[in-house]
mmCIF file of N, CA and C in Angstrom:
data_model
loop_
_atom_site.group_PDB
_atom_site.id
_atom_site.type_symbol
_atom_site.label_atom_id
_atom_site.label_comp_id
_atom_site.label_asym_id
_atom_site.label_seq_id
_atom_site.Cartn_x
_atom_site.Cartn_y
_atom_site.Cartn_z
ATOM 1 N N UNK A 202 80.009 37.969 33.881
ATOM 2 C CA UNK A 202 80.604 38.884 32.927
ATOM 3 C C UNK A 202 81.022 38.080 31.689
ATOM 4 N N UNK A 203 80.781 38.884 30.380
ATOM 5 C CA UNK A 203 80.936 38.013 29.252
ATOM 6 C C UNK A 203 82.375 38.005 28.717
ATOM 7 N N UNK A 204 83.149 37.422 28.192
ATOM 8 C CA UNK A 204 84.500 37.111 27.697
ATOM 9 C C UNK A 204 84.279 38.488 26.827
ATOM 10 N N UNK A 205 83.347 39.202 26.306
ATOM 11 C CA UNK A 205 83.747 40.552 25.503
ATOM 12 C C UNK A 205 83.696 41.367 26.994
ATOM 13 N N UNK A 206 83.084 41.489 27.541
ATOM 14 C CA UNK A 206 82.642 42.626 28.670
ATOM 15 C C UNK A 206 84.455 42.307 29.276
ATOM 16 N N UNK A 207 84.669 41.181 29.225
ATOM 17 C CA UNK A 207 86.069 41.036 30.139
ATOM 18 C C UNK A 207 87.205 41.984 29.029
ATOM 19 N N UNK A 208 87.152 41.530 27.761
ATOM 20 C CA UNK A 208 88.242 42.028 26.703
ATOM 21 C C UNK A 208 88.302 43.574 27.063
ATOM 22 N N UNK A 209 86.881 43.963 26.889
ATOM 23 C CA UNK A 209 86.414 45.790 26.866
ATOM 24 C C UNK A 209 87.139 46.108 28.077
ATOM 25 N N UNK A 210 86.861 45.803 29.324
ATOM 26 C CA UNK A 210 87.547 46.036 30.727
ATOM 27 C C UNK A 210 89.010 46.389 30.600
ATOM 28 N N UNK A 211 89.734 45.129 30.099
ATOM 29 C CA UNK A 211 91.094 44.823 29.752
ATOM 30 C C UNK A 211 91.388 46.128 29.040
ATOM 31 N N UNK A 212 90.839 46.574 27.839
ATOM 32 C CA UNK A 212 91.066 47.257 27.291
ATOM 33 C C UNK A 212 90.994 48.855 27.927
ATOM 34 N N UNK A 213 90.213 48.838 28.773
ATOM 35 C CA UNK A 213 90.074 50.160 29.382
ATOM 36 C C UNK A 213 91.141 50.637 30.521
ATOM 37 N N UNK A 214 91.298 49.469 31.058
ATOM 38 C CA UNK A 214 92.435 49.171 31.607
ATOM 39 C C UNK A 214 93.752 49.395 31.563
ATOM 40 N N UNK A 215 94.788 49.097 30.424
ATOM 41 C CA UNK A 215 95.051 49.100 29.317
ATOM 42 C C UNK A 215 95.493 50.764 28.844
ATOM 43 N N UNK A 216 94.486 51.793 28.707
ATOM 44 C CA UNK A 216 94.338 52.882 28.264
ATOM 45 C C UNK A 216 94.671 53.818 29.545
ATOM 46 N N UNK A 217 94.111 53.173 30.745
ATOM 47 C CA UNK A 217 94.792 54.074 32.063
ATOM 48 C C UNK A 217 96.225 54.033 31.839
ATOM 49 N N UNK A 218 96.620 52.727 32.044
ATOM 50 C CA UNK A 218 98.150 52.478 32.349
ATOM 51 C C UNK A 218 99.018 53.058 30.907
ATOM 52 N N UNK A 219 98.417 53.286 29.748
ATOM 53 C CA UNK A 219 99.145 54.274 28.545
ATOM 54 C C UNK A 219 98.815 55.229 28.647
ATOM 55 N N UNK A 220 97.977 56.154 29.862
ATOM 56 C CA UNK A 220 97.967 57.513 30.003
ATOM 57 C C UNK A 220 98.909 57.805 31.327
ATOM 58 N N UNK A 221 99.530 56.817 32.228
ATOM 59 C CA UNK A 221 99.954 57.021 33.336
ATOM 60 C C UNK A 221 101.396 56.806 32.830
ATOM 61 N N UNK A 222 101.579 55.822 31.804
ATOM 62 C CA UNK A 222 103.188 55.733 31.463
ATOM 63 C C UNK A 222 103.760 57.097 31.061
ATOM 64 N N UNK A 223 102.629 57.819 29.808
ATOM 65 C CA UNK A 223 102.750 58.637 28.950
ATOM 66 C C UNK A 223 103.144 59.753 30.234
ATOM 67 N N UNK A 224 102.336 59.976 31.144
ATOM 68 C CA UNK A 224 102.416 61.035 31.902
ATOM 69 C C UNK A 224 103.961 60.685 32.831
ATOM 70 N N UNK A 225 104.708 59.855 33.257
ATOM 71 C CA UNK A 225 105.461 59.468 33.942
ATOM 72 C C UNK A 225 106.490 59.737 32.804
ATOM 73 N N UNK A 226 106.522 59.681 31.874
ATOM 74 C CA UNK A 226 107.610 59.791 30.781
ATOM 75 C C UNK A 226 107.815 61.580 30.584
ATOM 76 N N UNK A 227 107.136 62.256 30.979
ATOM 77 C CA UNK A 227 106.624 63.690 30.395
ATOM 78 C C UNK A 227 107.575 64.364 31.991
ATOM 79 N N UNK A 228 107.030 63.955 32.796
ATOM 80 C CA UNK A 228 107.511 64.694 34.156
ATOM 81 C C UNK A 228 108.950 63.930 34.827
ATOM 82 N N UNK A 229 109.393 62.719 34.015
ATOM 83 C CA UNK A 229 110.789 61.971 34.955
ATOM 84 C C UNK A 229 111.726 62.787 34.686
ATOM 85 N N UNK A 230 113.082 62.874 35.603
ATOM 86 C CA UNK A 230 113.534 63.954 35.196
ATOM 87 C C UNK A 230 114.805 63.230 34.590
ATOM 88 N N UNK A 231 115.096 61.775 34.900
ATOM 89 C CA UNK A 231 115.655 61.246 34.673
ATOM 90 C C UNK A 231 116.086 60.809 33.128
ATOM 91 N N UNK A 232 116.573 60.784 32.278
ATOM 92 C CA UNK A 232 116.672 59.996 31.206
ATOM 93 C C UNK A 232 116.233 58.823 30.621
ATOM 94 N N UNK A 233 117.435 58.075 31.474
ATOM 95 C CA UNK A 233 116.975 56.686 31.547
ATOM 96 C C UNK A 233 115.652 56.302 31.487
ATOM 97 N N UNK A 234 115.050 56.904 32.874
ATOM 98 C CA UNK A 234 113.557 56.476 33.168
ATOM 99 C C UNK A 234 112.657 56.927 31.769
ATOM 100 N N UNK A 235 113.205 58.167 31.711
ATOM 101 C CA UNK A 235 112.169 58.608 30.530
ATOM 102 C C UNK A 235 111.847 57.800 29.217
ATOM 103 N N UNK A 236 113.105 57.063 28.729
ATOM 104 C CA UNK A 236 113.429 56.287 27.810
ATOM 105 C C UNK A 236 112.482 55.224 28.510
ATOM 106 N N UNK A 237 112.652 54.354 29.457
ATOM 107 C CA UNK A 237 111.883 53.612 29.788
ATOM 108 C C UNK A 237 110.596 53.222 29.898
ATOM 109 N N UNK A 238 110.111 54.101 30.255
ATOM 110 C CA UNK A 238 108.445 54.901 30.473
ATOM 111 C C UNK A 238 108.049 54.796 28.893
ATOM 112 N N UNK A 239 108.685 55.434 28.258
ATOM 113 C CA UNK A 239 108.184 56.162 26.877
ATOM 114 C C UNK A 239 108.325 54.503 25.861
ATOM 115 N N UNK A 240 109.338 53.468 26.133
ATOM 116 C CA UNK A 240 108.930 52.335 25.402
ATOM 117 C C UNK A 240 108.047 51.499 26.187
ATOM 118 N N UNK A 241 108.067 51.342 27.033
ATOM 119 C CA UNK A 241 106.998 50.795 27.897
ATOM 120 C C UNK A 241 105.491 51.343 27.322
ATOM 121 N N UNK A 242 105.013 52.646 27.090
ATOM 122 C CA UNK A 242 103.956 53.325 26.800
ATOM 123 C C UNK A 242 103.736 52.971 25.417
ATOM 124 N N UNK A 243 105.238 52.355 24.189
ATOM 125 C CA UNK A 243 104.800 52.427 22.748
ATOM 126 C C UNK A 243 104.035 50.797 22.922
ATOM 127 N N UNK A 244 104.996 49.966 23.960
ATOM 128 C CA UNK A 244 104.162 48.299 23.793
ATOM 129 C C UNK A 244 102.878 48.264 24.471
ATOM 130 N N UNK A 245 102.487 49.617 25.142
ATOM 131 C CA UNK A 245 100.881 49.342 25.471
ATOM 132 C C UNK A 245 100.264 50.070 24.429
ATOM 133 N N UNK A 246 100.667 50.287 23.123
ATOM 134 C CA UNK A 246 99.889 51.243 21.975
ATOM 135 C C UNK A 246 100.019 49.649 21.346
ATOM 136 N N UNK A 247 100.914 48.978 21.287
ATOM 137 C CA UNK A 247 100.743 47.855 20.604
ATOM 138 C C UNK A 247 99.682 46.782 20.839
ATOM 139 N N UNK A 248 99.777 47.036 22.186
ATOM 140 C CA UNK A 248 99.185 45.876 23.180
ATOM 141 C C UNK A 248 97.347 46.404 22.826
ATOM 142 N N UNK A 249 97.363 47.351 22.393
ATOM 143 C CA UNK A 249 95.778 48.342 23.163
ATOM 144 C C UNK A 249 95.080 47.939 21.142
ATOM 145 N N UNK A 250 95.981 48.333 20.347
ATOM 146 C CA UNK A 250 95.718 48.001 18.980
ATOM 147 C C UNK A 250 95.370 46.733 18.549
ATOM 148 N N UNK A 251 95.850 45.289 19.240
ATOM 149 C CA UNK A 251 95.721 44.198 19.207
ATOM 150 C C UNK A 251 94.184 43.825 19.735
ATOM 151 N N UNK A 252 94.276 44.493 21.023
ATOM 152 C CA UNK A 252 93.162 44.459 21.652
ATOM 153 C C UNK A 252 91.657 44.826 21.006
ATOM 154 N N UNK A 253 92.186 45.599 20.082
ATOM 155 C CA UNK A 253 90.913 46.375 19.257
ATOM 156 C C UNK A 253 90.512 45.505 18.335
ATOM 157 N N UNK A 254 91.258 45.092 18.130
ATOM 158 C CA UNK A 254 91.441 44.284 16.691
ATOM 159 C C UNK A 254 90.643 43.347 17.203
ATOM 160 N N UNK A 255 90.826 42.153 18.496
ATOM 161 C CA UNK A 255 89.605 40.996 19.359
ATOM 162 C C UNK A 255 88.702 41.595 19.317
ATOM 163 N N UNK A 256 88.452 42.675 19.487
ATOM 164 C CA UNK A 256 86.992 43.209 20.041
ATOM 165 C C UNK A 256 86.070 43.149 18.617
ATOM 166 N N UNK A 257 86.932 43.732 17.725
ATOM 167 C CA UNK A 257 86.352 43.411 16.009
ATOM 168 C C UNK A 257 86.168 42.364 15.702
ATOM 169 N N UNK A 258 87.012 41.329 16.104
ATOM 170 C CA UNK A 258 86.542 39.762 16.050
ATOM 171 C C UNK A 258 85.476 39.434 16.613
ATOM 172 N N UNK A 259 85.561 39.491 17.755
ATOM 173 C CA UNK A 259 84.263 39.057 18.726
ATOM 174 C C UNK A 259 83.249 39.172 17.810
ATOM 175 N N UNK A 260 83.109 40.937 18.259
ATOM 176 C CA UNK A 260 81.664 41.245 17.724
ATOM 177 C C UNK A 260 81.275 41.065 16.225
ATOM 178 N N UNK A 261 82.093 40.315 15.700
ATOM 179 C CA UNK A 261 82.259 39.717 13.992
ATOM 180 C C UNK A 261 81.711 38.330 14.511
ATOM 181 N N UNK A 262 81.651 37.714 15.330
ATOM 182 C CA UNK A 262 81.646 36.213 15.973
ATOM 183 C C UNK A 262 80.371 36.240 16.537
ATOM 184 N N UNK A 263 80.551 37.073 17.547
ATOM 185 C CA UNK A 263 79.071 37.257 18.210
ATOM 186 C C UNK A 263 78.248 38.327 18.275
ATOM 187 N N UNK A 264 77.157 38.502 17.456
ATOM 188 C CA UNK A 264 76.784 39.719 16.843
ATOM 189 C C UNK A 264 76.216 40.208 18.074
ATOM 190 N N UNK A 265 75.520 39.568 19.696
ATOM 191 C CA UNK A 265 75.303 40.225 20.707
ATOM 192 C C UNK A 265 75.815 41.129 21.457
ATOM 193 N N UNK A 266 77.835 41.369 21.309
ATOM 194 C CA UNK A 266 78.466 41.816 21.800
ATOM 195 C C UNK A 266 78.769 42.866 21.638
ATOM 196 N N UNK A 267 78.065 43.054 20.244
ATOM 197 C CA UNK A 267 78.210 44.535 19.401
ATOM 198 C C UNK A 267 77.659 46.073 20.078
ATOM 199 N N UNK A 268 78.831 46.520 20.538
ATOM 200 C CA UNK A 268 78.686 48.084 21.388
ATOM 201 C C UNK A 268 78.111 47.711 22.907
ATOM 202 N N UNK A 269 78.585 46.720 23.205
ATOM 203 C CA UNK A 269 78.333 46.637 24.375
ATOM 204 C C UNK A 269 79.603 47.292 25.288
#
């Protein structure tokens, strides 16, 4: 597996766990938790944007990786 095929993974990855926070923040009934969940979910929007941003590198680096 190629260091992009690994990033892309990561990244897909990544997008579960900010649809599972998002959803855990929506149904807690708790506060607290909700607050929790819901910043937890903004540093994987951070985390997932960064990520995009390598993948633009890469395939700026290595033109094979492009839409793979």
């Amino acid at each position: 597996m190629t260091v992009a095929s690994q990033v892309k993974q990561s990244l897909a990855s990544l997008k579960s766990i900010h649809a599972g926070l998002q959803d855990l923040a929506l149904v807690s009934q708790d506060a607290e938790a909700q607050r929790t969940f819901h910043e937890a979910m903004m540093m994987t929007e951070e985390i997932i944007a960064d990520i995009k941003n390598r993948i633009g590198k890469l395939e700026q680096e290595e033109p094979q990786y492009h839409g793979k």
